[in-house]
Coordinates of C-alpha atoms in Angstrom, one line a residue:
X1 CA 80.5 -3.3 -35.4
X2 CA 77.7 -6.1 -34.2
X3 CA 78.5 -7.7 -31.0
X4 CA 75.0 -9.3 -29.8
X5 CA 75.5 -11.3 -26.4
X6 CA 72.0 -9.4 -25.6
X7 CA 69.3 -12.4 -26.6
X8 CA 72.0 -14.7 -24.3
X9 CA 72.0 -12.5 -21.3
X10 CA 68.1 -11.9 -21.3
X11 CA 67.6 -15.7 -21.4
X12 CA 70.1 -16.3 -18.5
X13 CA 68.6 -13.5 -16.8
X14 CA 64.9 -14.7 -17.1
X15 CA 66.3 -18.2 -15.5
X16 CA 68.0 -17.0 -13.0
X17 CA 64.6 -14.9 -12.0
X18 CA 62.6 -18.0 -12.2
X19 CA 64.6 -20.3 -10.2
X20 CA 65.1 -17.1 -7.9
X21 CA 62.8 -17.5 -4.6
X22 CA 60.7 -14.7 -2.6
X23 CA 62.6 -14.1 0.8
X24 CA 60.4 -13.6 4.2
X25 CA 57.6 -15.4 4.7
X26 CA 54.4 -16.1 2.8
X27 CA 51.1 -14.1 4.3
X28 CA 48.3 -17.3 5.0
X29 CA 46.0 -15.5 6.4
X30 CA 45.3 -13.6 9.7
X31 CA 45.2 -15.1 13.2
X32 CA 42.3 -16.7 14.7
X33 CA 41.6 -13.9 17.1
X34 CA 38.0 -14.8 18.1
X35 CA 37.6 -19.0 18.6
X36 CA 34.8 -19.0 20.7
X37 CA 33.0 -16.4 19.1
X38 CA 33.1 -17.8 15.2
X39 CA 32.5 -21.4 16.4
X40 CA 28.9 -19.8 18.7
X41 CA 27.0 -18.8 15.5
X42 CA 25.4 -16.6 17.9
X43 CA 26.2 -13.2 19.8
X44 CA 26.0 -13.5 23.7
X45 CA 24.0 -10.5 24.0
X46 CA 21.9 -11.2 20.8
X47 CA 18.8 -13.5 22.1
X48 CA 16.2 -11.3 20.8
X49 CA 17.7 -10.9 17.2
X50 CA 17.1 -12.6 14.1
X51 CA 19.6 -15.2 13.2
X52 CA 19.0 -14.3 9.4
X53 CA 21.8 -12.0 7.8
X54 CA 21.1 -8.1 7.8
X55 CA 20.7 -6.4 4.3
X56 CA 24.3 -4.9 4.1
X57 CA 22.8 -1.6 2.4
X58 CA 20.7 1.1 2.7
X59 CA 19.7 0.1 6.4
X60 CA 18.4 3.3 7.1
X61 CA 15.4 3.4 5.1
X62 CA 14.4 0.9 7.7
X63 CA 13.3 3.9 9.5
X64 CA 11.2 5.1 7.1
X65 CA 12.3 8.8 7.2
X66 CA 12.7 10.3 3.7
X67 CA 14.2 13.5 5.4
X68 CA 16.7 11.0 6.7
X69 CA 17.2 9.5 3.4
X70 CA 17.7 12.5 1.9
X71 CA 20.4 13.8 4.2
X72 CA 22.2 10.3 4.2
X73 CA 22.5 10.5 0.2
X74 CA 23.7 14.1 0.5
X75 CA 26.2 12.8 2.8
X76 CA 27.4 10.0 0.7
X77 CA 27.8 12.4 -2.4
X78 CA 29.5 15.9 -0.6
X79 CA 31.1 14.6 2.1
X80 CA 34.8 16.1 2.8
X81 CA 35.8 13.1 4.6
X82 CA 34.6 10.8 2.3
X83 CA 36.4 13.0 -0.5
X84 CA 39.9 12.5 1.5
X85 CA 39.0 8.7 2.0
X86 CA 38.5 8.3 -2.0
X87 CA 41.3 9.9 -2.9
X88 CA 43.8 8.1 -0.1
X89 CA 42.4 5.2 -2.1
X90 CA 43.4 6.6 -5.4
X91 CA 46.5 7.1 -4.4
X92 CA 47.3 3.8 -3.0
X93 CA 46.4 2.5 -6.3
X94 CA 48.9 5.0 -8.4
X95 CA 51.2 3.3 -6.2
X96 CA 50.3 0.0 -7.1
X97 CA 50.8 0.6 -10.4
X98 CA 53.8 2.0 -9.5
X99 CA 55.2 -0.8 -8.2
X100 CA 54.2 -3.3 -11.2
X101 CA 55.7 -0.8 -13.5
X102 CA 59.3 -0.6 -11.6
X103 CA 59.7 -4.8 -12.0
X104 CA 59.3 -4.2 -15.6
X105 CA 62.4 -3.2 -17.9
X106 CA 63.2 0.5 -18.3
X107 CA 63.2 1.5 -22.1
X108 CA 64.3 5.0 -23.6
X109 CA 65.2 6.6 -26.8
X110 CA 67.5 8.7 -28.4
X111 CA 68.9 10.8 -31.3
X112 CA 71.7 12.8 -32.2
X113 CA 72.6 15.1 -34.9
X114 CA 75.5 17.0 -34.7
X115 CA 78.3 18.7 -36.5
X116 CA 81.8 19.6 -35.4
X117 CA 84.9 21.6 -37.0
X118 CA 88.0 20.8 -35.8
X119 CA 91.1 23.3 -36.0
X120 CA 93.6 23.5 -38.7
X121 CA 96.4 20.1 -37.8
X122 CA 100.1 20.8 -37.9
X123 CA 101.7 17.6 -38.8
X124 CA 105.5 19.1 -39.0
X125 CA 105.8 19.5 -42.7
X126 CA 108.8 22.1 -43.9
X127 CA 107.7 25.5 -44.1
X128 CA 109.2 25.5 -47.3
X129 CA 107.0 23.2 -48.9
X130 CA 103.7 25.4 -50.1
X131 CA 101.6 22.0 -50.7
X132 CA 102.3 21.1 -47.2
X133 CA 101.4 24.2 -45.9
X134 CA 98.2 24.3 -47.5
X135 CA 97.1 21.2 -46.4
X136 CA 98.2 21.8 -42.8
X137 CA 96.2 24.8 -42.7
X138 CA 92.6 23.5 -44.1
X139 CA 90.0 23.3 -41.4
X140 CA 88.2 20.0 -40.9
X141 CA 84.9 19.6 -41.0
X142 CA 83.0 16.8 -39.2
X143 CA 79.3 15.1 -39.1
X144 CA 77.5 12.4 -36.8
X145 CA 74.0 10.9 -36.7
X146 CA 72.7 8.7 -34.4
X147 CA 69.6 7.1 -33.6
X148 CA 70.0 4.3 -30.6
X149 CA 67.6 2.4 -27.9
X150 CA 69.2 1.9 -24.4
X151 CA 67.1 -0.7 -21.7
X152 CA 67.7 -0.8 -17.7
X153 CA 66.0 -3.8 -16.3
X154 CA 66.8 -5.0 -12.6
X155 CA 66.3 -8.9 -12.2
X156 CA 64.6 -10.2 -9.1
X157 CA 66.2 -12.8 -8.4
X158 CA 65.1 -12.9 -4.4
X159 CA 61.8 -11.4 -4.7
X160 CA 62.2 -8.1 -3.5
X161 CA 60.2 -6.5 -6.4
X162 CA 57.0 -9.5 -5.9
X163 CA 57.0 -8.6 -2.2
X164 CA 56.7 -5.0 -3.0
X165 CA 53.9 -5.6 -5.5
X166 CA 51.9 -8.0 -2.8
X167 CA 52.3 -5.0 -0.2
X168 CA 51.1 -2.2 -2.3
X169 CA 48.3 -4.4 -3.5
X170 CA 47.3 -5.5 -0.2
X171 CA 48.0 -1.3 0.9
X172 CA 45.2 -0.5 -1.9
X173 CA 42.6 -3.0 -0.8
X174 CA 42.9 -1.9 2.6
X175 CA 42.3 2.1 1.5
X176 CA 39.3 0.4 -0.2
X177 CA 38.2 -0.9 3.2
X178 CA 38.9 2.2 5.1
X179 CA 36.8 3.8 2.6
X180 CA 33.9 1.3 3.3
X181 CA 34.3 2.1 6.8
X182 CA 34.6 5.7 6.7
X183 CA 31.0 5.3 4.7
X184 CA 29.4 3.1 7.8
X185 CA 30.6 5.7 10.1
X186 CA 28.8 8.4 8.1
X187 CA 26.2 6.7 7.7
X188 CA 25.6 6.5 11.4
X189 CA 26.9 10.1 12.1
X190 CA 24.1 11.4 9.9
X191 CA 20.9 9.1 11.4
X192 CA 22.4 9.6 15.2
X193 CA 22.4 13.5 14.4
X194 CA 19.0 13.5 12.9
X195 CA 17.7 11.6 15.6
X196 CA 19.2 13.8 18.3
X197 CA 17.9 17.0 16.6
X198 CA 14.3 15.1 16.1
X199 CA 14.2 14.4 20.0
X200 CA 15.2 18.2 20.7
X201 CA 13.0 19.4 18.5
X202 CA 10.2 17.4 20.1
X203 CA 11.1 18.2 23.7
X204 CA 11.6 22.1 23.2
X205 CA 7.7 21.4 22.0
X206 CA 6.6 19.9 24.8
X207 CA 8.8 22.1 27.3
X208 CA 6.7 25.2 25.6
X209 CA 3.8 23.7 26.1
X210 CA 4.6 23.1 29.7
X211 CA 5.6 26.6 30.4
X212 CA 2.5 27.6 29.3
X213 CA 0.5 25.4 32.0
X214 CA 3.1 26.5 34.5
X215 CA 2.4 29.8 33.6
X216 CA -0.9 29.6 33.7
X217 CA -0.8 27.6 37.5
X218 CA 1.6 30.9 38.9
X219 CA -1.7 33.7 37.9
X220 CA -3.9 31.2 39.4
X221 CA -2.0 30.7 42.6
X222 CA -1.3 34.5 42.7
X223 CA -5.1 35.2 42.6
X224 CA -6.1 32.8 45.3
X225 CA -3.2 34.5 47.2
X226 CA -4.8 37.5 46.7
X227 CA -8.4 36.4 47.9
X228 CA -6.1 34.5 50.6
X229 CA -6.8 30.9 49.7
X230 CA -3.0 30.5 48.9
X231 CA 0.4 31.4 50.7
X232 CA 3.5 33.1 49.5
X233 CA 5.1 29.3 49.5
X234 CA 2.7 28.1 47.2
X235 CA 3.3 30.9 45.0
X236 CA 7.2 30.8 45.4
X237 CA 7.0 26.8 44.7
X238 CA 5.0 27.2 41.7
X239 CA 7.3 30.3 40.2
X240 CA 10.5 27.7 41.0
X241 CA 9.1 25.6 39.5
X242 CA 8.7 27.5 36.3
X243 CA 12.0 28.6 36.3
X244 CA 13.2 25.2 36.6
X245 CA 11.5 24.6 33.2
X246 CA 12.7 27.8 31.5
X247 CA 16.2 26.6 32.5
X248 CA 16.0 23.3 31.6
X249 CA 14.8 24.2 27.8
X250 CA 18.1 26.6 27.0
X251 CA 20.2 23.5 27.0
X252 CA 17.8 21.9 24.5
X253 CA 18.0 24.9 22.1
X254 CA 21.5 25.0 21.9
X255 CA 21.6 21.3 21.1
X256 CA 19.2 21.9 18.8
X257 CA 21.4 24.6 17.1
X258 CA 24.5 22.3 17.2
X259 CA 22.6 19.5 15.3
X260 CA 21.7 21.3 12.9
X261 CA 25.3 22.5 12.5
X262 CA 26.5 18.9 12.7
X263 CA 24.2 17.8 9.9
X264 CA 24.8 20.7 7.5
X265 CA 28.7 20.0 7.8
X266 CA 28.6 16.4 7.3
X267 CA 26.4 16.5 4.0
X268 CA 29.4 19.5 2.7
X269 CA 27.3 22.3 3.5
X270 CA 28.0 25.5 5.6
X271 CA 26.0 25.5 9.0
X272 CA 23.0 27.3 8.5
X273 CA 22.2 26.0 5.4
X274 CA 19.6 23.1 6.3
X275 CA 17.9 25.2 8.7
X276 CA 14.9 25.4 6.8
X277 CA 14.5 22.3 5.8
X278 CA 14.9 20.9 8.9
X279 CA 12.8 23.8 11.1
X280 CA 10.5 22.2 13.9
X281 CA 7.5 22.9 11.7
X282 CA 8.3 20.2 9.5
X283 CA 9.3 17.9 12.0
X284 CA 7.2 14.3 12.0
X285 CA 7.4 11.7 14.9
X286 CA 10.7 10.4 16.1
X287 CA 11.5 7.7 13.5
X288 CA 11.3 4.1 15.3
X289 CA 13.4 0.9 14.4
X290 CA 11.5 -2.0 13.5
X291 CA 10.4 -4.8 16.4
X292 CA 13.1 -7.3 15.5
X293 CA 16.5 -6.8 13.6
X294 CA 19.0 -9.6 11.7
X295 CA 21.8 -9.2 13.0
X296 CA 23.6 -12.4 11.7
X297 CA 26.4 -14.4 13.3
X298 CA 29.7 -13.4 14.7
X299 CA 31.7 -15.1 12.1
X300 CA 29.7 -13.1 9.3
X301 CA 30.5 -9.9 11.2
X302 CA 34.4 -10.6 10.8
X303 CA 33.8 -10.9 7.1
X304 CA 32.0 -7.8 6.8
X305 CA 33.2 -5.4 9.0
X306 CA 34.9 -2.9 7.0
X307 CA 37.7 -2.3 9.8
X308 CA 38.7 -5.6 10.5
X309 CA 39.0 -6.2 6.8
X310 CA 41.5 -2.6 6.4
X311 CA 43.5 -4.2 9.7
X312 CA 43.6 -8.1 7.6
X313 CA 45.3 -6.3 4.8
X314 CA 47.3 -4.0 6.5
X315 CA 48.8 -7.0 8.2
X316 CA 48.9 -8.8 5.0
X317 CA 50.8 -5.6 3.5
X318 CA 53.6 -5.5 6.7
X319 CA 54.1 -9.2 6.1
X320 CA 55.2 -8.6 2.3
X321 CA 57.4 -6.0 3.5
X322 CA 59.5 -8.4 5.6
X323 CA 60.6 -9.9 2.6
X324 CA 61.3 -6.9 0.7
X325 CA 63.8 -5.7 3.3
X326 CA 65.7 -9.2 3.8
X327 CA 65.5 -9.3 -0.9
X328 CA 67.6 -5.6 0.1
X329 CA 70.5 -8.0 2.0
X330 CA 71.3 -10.0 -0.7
X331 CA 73.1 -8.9 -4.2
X332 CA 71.4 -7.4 -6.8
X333 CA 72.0 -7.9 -10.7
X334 CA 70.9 -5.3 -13.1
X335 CA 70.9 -5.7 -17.0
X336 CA 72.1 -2.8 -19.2
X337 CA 71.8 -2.9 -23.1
X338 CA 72.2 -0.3 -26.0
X339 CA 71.5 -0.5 -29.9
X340 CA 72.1 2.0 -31.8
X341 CA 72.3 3.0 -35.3
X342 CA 74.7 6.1 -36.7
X343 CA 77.2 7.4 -39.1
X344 CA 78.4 10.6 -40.2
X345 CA 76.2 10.8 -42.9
X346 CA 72.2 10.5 -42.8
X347 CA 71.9 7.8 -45.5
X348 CA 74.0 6.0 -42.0
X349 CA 70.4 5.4 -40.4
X350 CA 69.0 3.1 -43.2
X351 CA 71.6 0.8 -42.7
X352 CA 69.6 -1.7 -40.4
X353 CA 72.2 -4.5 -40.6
X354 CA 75.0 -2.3 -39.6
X355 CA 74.1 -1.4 -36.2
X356 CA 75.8 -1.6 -32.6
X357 CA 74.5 -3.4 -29.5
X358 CA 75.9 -3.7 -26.6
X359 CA 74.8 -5.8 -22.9
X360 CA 76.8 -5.4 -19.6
X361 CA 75.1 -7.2 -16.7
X362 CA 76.2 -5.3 -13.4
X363 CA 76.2 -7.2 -10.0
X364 CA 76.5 -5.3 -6.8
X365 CA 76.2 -6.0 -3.4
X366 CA 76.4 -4.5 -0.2
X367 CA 77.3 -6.7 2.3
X368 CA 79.5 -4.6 4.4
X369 CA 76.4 -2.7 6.5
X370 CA 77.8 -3.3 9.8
X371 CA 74.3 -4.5 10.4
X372 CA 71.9 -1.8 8.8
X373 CA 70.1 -4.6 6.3
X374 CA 69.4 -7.1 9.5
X375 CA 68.1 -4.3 11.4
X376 CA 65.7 -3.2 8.4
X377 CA 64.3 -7.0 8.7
X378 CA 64.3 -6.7 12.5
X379 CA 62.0 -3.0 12.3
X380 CA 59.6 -4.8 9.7
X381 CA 59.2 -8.0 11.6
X382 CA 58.0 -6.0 14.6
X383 CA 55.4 -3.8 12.4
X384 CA 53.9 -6.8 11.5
X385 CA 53.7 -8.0 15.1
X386 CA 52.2 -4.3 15.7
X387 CA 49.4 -5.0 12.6
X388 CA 48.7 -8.2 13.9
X389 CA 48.0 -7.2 17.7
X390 CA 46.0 -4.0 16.0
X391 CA 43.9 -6.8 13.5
X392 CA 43.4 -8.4 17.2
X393 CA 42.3 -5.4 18.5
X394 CA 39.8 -5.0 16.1
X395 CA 38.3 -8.2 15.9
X396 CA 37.8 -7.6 20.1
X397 CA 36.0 -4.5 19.8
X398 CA 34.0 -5.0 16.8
X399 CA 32.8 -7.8 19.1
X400 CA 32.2 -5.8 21.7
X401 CA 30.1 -3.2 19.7
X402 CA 28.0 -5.4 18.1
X403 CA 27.6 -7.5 22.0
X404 CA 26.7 -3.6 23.6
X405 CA 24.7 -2.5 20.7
X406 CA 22.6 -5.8 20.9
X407 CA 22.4 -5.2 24.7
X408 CA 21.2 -1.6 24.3
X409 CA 18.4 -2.6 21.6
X410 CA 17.0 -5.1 24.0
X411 CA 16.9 -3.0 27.2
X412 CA 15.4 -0.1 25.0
X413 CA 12.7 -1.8 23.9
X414 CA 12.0 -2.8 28.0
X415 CA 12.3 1.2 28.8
X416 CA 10.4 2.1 25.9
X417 CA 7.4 -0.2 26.8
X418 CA 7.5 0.8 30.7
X419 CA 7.5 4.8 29.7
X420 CA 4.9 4.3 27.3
X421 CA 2.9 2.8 30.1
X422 CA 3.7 5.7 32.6
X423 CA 2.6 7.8 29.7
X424 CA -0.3 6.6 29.3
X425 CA -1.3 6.5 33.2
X426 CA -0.9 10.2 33.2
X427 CA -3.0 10.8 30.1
X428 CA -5.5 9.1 32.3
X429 CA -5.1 11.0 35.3
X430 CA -5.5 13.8 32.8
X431 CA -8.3 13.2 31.6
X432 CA -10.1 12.1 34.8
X433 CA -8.9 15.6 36.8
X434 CA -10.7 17.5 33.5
X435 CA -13.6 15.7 33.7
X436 CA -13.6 16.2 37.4
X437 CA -12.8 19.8 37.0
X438 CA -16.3 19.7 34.4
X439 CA -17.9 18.4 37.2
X440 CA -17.6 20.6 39.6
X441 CA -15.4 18.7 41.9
X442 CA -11.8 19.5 41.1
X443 CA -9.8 22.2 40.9
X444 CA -8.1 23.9 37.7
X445 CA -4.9 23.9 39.3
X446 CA -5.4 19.9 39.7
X447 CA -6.0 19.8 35.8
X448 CA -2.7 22.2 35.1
X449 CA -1.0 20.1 37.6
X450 CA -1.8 17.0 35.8
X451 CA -1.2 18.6 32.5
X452 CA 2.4 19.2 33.6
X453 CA 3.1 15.8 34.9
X454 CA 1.5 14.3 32.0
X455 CA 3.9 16.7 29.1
X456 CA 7.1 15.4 31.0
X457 CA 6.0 12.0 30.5
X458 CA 5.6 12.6 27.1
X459 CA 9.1 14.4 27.8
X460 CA 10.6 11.0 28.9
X461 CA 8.7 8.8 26.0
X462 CA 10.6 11.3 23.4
X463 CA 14.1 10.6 24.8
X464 CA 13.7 6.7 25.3
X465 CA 12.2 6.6 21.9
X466 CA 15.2 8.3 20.5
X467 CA 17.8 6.4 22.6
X468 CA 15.9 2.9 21.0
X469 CA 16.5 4.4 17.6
X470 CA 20.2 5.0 18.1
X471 CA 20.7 1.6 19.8
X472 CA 19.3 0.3 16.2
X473 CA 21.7 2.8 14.5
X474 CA 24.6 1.1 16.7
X475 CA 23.8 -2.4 15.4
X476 CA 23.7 -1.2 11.8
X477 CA 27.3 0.3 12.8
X478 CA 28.6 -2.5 14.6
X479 CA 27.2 -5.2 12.2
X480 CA 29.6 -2.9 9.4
X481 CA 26.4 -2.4 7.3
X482 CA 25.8 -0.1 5.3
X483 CA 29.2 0.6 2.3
X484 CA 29.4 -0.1 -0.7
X485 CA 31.6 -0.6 -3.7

């Protein structure tokens, strides 16, 4: 048997799939959710920054920390989060390939070899006849091989199967993105972290040291009590004041202790186990940003800010998905097609012009939902509203970061210069109450006094040096530098 209306079908088929059109409508890009902003070439809050493009990696060797290095890299290779943002990203792909795979024809294979015996046939022959008989009571014996190819191939003939293949690419390239941005997050997480623990670490330092002058100020004013050149108020001021200090430095251990956690669990590690490493002893000065940093144009910001791009394609993805669900209200055609070879002897299967083949083309549709298809189109239309409000959203505050990040740089440097000065008045008015004291002409509790006043300036210099630093971590953040491919 050879019927072969299979070559015939496949060519009507492949016409009717290229004259078929994509239903819902065609992604041009996202909205222009920032005018003002990408026309400006410059950011509001931005008058001290360079206009030349940031570096996008690597930023923070900027600080020139190589403990900070370090911990960054460990962070980028053993991070857990990172780890779950690779493999989302994995498995948006899988399902890319997927979908390519499921517009493509369906193949399989199969083979039979069997053997049957069929019961003895009476055929209502005389009982008298013994040639009848015999015959009539001989078993039959029966063979069949068969070898045959069967195909299942769904024709797209309104796009349903395109429109899934644009969303589940656009789906991957925005786990791609959310990658980058998990990485720029990290990135900051880790430098912000050090830069905290840095600043404890420095203050507990200078809180010991003024305990000690404190400490030393209480004996004296407890001796001059006793010769009765003090009174019990002096003494009781200078002992509350102590106390203060003690007080004030338990917070600043157990921050110390939390950073240290932080960091060890954000490079994979169990707290505890960069305590060494990072102990007080081998602690150097607060890493500083540099005077002046790019920080670009708005419009170059939109482009590279890992984020916005994730919301762009995740928009991009919902908008393909309208179309898939109004491809699901119109009728679907599906090819089916067999050839097969077979006999009831093996020799059967060498016979290659003596084969079978058969096509059916099915058509089926649905069109008797009492609504369910329209409101499928309806629920995806508004998801894509959603994504596009959300891509909004994100353009606004990635704005706004980099604008407050900007601001804070600027106003740091202005504290930074005015502590520095403060600091450097009281290690003047130390120095002048020791060489007084030297002389003969001032007191010891001046020069402890002054010592005190002089450590919490330092105190002060510590924490707006570190709060400059994480204002330059912010614009590195904000900015979306720092990921990679």
């Amino acid at each position: 048997m050879r019927t072969l209306p299979l070559f015939r079908l496949v060519s009507l088929a492949c016409v009717a799939a290229l004259a078929g059109c994509a239903l819902g409508p065609d992604y041009s890009g996202p909205p222009d959710a920032a005018p003002v902003a990408a026309q400006s070439g410059r950011f509001v809050r931005g008058q001290d920054a360079a206009s030349a493009d940031a570096p996008v990696n690597r930023w923070w060797e900027a600080l020139g920390d190589p403990v900070l290095n370090d911990l960054v890299q460990r962070a980028l290779d053993a991070n857990p989060n990172l780890g779950i943002a690779r493999a989302r990203l994995q498995q948006s792909r899988a399902a890319l390939n997927l979908e390519q795979a499921n517009s493509l024809p369906s193949v399989g294979a199969s083979a039979l070899a069997g053997h049957a015996r069929l019961p003895p046939i009476n055929l209502g022959g005389s009982s008298g006849s013994s040639g009848s008989s015999s015959s009539s009571g001989s078993s039959t014996s029966l063979n069949l091989y068969s070898v045959g190819f069967d195909a299942t191939w769904e024709i797209d003939l309104f796009g349903g199967h395109r429109r899934a293949v644009q969303s589940a690419n656009a789906t991957a390239e925005a786990a791609e993105a959310s990658l980058a941005d998990v990485q720029v997050s990290l990135e900051a997480e880790v430098a912000n972290a050090y830069i905290n623990l840095r600043d404890r670490q420095r203050r507990i330092q200078l809180a010991d040291e003024s305990i000690r002058a404190q400490e030393q100020m209480a004996t004296l004013t407890l001796q001059r009590l006793d010769r009765g050149t003090a009174s019990n108020l002096d003494l009781i001021r200078v002992q509350n004041q102590l106390d203060g200090t003690r007080s004030d430095q338990v917070p600043l251990q157990a921050d110390l202790e939390s950073y240290l956690n932080q960091l060890a669990t954000l490079v994979g590690q169990e707290p505890g186990a960069l305590d060494d490493m990072l102990a007080a002893k081998t602690a150097g000065d607060m890493p500083l940003p540099p005077a002046q940093v790019a920080a670009g144009d708005p419009q170059t910001l939109l482009r590279r800010r890992p984020d916005i791009r994730a919301a762009e394609r995740t928009l991009a993805a919902d908008t393909a998905k309208i179309g898939q669900a109004e491809a699901a209200r119109y009728p679907s055609l599906k090819l089916f097609g067999v050839i097969g070879l077979g006999g009831t002897h093996p020799s059967d299967l060498t016979k290659l012009d003596d084969f079978s083949a058969v096509a059916a083309p099915m058509l089926s549709w649905n069109f008797l939902d009492f609504g369910r298809a329209k409101a499928r189109v309806t629920q995806a239309e508004r998801v894509r509203d959603e994504a596009e409000m959300k891509y909004r959203q994100s353009v606004l505050e990635a704005l706004r970061d980099a604008e407050d990040s900007l601001s804070r740089f600027r106003y740091g440097r202005v504290t930074v210069a005015t502590v520095a000065r403060t600091k450097a008045s009281a290690d003047r008015a130390l120095d002048l109450a020791q060489q007084r004291y030297r002389a003969g002409t001032g007191t010891l509790i001046e020069v402890l006094d002054t010592t005190r006043q002089q450590i919490a300036a330092q105190q002060n210099l510590s924490q707006a040096e570190a709060a400059l630093t994480r204002s330059f971590v912010g614009i590195q953040k904000a900015l979306g530098l720092g990921w990679s491919s």
